[in-house]
GROMACS .gro file of C-alpha atoms in nm:
model
  185
    1MET     CA    1   3.813  -3.721   4.049
    2PRO     CA    2   3.471  -3.864   3.961
    3VAL     CA    3   3.445  -4.124   3.689
    4VAL     CA    4   3.246  -4.058   3.373
    5ALA     CA    5   2.942  -4.248   3.506
    6HIS     CA    6   2.894  -3.982   3.779
    7ILE     CA    7   2.900  -3.688   3.538
    8ARG     CA    8   2.558  -3.549   3.444
    9LYS     CA    9   2.411  -3.303   3.196
   10LYS     CA   10   2.476  -2.936   3.286
   11ASN     CA   11   2.794  -3.024   3.481
   12VAL     CA   12   3.106  -2.826   3.397
   13ILE     CA   13   3.413  -3.045   3.363
   14SER     CA   14   3.779  -2.979   3.290
   15TYR     CA   15   3.859  -3.126   2.947
   16ASN     CA   16   4.204  -3.048   2.798
   17ASN     CA   17   4.248  -2.789   3.078
   18GLU     CA   18   3.945  -2.595   2.951
   19PRO     CA   19   3.605  -2.557   3.125
   20CYS     CA   20   3.345  -2.746   2.922
   21LEU     CA   21   2.970  -2.767   2.977
   22VAL     CA   22   2.822  -3.117   2.934
   23LEU     CA   23   2.537  -3.077   2.683
   24ASP     CA   24   2.460  -3.446   2.641
   25HIS     CA   25   2.568  -3.755   2.832
   26ALA     CA   26   2.483  -4.119   2.765
   27ILE     CA   27   2.634  -4.452   2.869
   28ARG     CA   28   2.615  -4.705   2.586
   29THR     CA   29   2.655  -5.082   2.621
   30PRO     CA   30   2.650  -5.248   2.280
   31PRO     CA   31   2.616  -5.629   2.269
   32ASN     CA   32   2.946  -5.818   2.298
   33MET     CA   33   3.144  -5.497   2.355
   34ARG     CA   34   3.265  -5.289   2.648
   35SER     CA   35   3.057  -4.998   2.777
   36PHE     CA   36   3.150  -4.647   2.673
   37CYS     CA   37   3.029  -4.297   2.745
   38GLN     CA   38   2.921  -4.063   2.470
   39MET     CA   39   2.922  -3.692   2.563
   40THR     CA   40   2.877  -3.362   2.385
   41LEU     CA   41   3.081  -3.079   2.537
   42ARG     CA   42   3.074  -2.703   2.479
   43ASN     CA   43   3.395  -2.518   2.556
   44LEU     CA   44   3.290  -2.219   2.769
   45ARG     CA   45   3.583  -2.003   2.655
   46THR     CA   46   3.558  -2.058   2.279
   47GLY     CA   47   3.200  -2.184   2.235
   48LYS     CA   48   3.318  -2.480   2.028
   49VAL     CA   49   3.101  -2.795   2.056
   50THR     CA   50   3.293  -3.124   2.072
   51PRO     CA   51   3.157  -3.480   2.061
   52LEU     CA   52   3.352  -3.709   2.293
   53ARG     CA   53   3.357  -4.090   2.327
   54VAL     CA   54   3.547  -4.230   2.626
   55ASN     CA   55   3.571  -4.547   2.835
   56VAL     CA   56   3.342  -4.564   3.139
   57GLY     CA   57   3.641  -4.590   3.375
   58GLU     CA   58   3.795  -4.254   3.277
   59SER     CA   59   3.759  -3.961   3.513
   60TYR     CA   60   3.739  -3.582   3.483
   61ASP     CA   61   3.731  -3.295   3.732
   62ILE     CA   62   3.386  -3.147   3.791
   63LEU     CA   63   3.439  -2.773   3.839
   64SER     CA   64   3.247  -2.575   4.099
   65THR     CA   65   2.979  -2.356   3.946
   66ASP     CA   66   2.763  -2.072   4.070
   67VAL     CA   67   2.473  -1.894   3.901
   68ARG     CA   68   2.413  -1.527   3.985
   69LYS     CA   69   2.138  -1.296   3.861
   70LEU     CA   70   2.288  -0.989   3.692
   71GLU     CA   71   2.125  -0.702   3.504
   72LEU     CA   72   2.244  -0.602   3.158
   73SER     CA   73   2.345  -0.236   3.188
   74TYR     CA   74   2.476  -0.142   2.844
   75GLU     CA   75   2.676  -0.245   2.537
   76ASN     CA   76   2.970  -0.040   2.412
   77GLY     CA   77   3.183  -0.147   2.116
   78GLY     CA   78   3.113  -0.519   2.146
   79ILE     CA   79   3.163  -0.527   2.523
   80TYR     CA   80   2.853  -0.607   2.729
   81THR     CA   81   2.844  -0.481   3.088
   82PHE     CA   82   2.632  -0.656   3.351
   83MET     CA   83   2.572  -0.526   3.703
   84ASP     CA   84   2.491  -0.711   4.024
   85PRO     CA   85   2.178  -0.535   4.162
   86GLU     CA   86   2.280  -0.604   4.523
   87THR     CA   87   2.653  -0.523   4.529
   88PHE     CA   88   2.661  -0.294   4.218
   89GLU     CA   89   2.966  -0.487   4.095
   90GLU     CA   90   3.014  -0.464   3.716
   91ILE     CA   91   3.113  -0.763   3.504
   92THR     CA   92   3.200  -0.737   3.134
   93PHE     CA   93   3.178  -0.990   2.852
   94ASN     CA   94   3.327  -0.973   2.503
   95LYS     CA   95   3.085  -1.016   2.215
   96GLU     CA   96   3.254  -1.340   2.104
   97ILE     CA   97   3.197  -1.517   2.438
   98ILE     CA   98   2.819  -1.461   2.449
   99GLU     CA   99   2.759  -1.472   2.073
  100ASP     CA  100   2.477  -1.730   2.090
  101ALA     CA  101   2.278  -1.508   2.334
  102LEU     CA  102   2.320  -1.171   2.158
  103ASN     CA  103   1.979  -1.168   1.987
  104TYR     CA  104   1.806  -1.211   2.324
  105LEU     CA  105   1.995  -0.960   2.540
  106VAL     CA  106   1.775  -0.660   2.625
  107PRO     CA  107   1.912  -0.377   2.844
  108ASN     CA  108   1.772  -0.345   3.198
  109GLN     CA  109   1.662  -0.711   3.212
  110THR     CA  110   1.803  -0.966   3.456
  111TYR     CA  111   1.989  -1.275   3.331
  112ASP     CA  112   2.148  -1.578   3.495
  113ILE     CA  113   2.528  -1.567   3.461
  114LEU     CA  114   2.723  -1.891   3.505
  115PHE     CA  115   3.040  -1.853   3.712
  116VAL     CA  116   3.301  -2.132   3.702
  117ASP     CA  117   3.556  -2.121   3.984
  118GLY     CA  118   3.459  -1.758   4.051
  119LYS     CA  119   3.502  -1.638   3.690
  120PRO     CA  120   3.204  -1.541   3.470
  121MET     CA  121   3.176  -1.777   3.174
  122THR     CA  122   2.842  -1.755   2.997
  123VAL     CA  123   2.486  -1.619   2.998
  124ASN     CA  124   2.211  -1.871   3.073
  125LEU     CA  125   1.893  -1.763   2.899
  126GLY     CA  126   1.550  -1.861   3.023
  127ALA     CA  127   1.301  -2.043   2.803
  128SER     CA  128   1.172  -1.712   2.664
  129VAL     CA  129   1.255  -1.342   2.667
  130ALA     CA  130   1.013  -1.047   2.658
  131MET     CA  131   1.104  -0.798   2.383
  132LYS     CA  132   0.946  -0.487   2.239
  133VAL     CA  133   0.842  -0.484   1.872
  134THR     CA  134   1.012  -0.191   1.695
  135ASP     CA  135   0.882  -0.248   1.344
  136ALA     CA  136   0.573  -0.444   1.240
  137PRO     CA  137   0.414  -0.384   0.899
  138GLU     CA  138   0.035  -0.385   0.877
  139GLY     CA  139  -0.134  -0.713   0.789
  140ILE     CA  140  -0.296  -0.739   0.446
  141ARG     CA  141  -0.675  -0.736   0.456
  142GLY     CA  142  -0.828  -1.064   0.344
  143ASP     CA  143  -0.508  -1.259   0.406
  144THR     CA  144  -0.652  -1.452   0.700
  145SER     CA  145  -0.701  -1.814   0.596
  146GLY     CA  146  -0.498  -2.049   0.812
  147ASN     CA  147  -0.208  -1.951   1.034
  148VAL     CA  148  -0.097  -1.633   0.856
  149GLN     CA  149   0.211  -1.460   0.992
  150LYS     CA  150   0.422  -1.156   0.912
  151SER     CA  151   0.782  -1.064   0.984
  152CYS     CA  152   0.854  -0.802   1.249
  153THR     CA  153   1.168  -0.660   1.406
  154VAL     CA  154   1.227  -0.658   1.782
  155GLU     CA  155   1.446  -0.420   1.983
  156THR     CA  156   1.761  -0.634   1.947
  157GLY     CA  157   1.734  -0.622   1.565
  158MET     CA  158   1.622  -0.983   1.530
  159THR     CA  159   1.342  -1.069   1.285
  160VAL     CA  160   1.057  -1.279   1.424
  161ARG     CA  161   0.751  -1.428   1.250
  162VAL     CA  162   0.439  -1.314   1.441
  163PRO     CA  163   0.059  -1.325   1.393
  164LEU     CA  164  -0.108  -1.041   1.201
  165PHE     CA  165  -0.252  -0.872   1.513
  166ILE     CA  166   0.093  -0.777   1.655
  167LYS     CA  167   0.162  -0.403   1.618
  168THR     CA  168   0.466  -0.180   1.665
  169GLY     CA  169   0.519  -0.114   2.037
  170ASP     CA  170   0.373  -0.447   2.157
  171ILE     CA  171   0.580  -0.658   2.393
  172ILE     CA  172   0.607  -1.022   2.288
  173LYS     CA  173   0.767  -1.338   2.428
  174VAL     CA  174   1.025  -1.499   2.201
  175SER     CA  175   1.160  -1.851   2.250
  176THR     CA  176   1.536  -1.855   2.314
  177GLU     CA  177   1.557  -2.210   2.179
  178ASP     CA  178   1.464  -2.133   1.818
  179GLY     CA  179   1.369  -1.763   1.801
  180THR     CA  180   0.998  -1.818   1.741
  181TYR     CA  181   0.705  -1.612   1.868
  182GLN     CA  182   0.533  -1.758   2.175
  183SER     CA  183   0.278  -1.503   2.298
  184ARG     CA  184   0.216  -1.145   2.401
  185ALA     CA  185   0.389  -1.051   2.725
   0.00000   0.00000   0.00000
């Protein structure tokens, strides 16, 4: 088992017999004290984020991971079905497992799915997602001084602040980090 000093960000480790993604990892050496490792872990089964402070000599199992590109087929009653475009294998996720990605999941688009020890765990979103605007009110004439924005609704039901020139039916890029408008697609 590798010691804490060999663990890096984005590794998946076994912590309390649960697969946890390492979100943050830093080795600290305060003056006149022993070194310690400060990590932030996200449990891939529950989604709970846990701060962890351990000695540098402790060790954890690094689990084998695999990322596969799957296409979102449909959603039915809180169960999201993804399909592998090469093997046509279907994989389902409960709504609770992928809750942080729900506003960015558009049918018929391809997403990276993280597999840990052969089991699907979570959806890895890219930096931005292209979505169609379903409702965008008209901008008010004369309201153009500075960076004026309006609220619009995209196909997933999320509300995004966009510039006045965006119309219903346009396809826009939305940041998956904070849900802000980036550009037209």
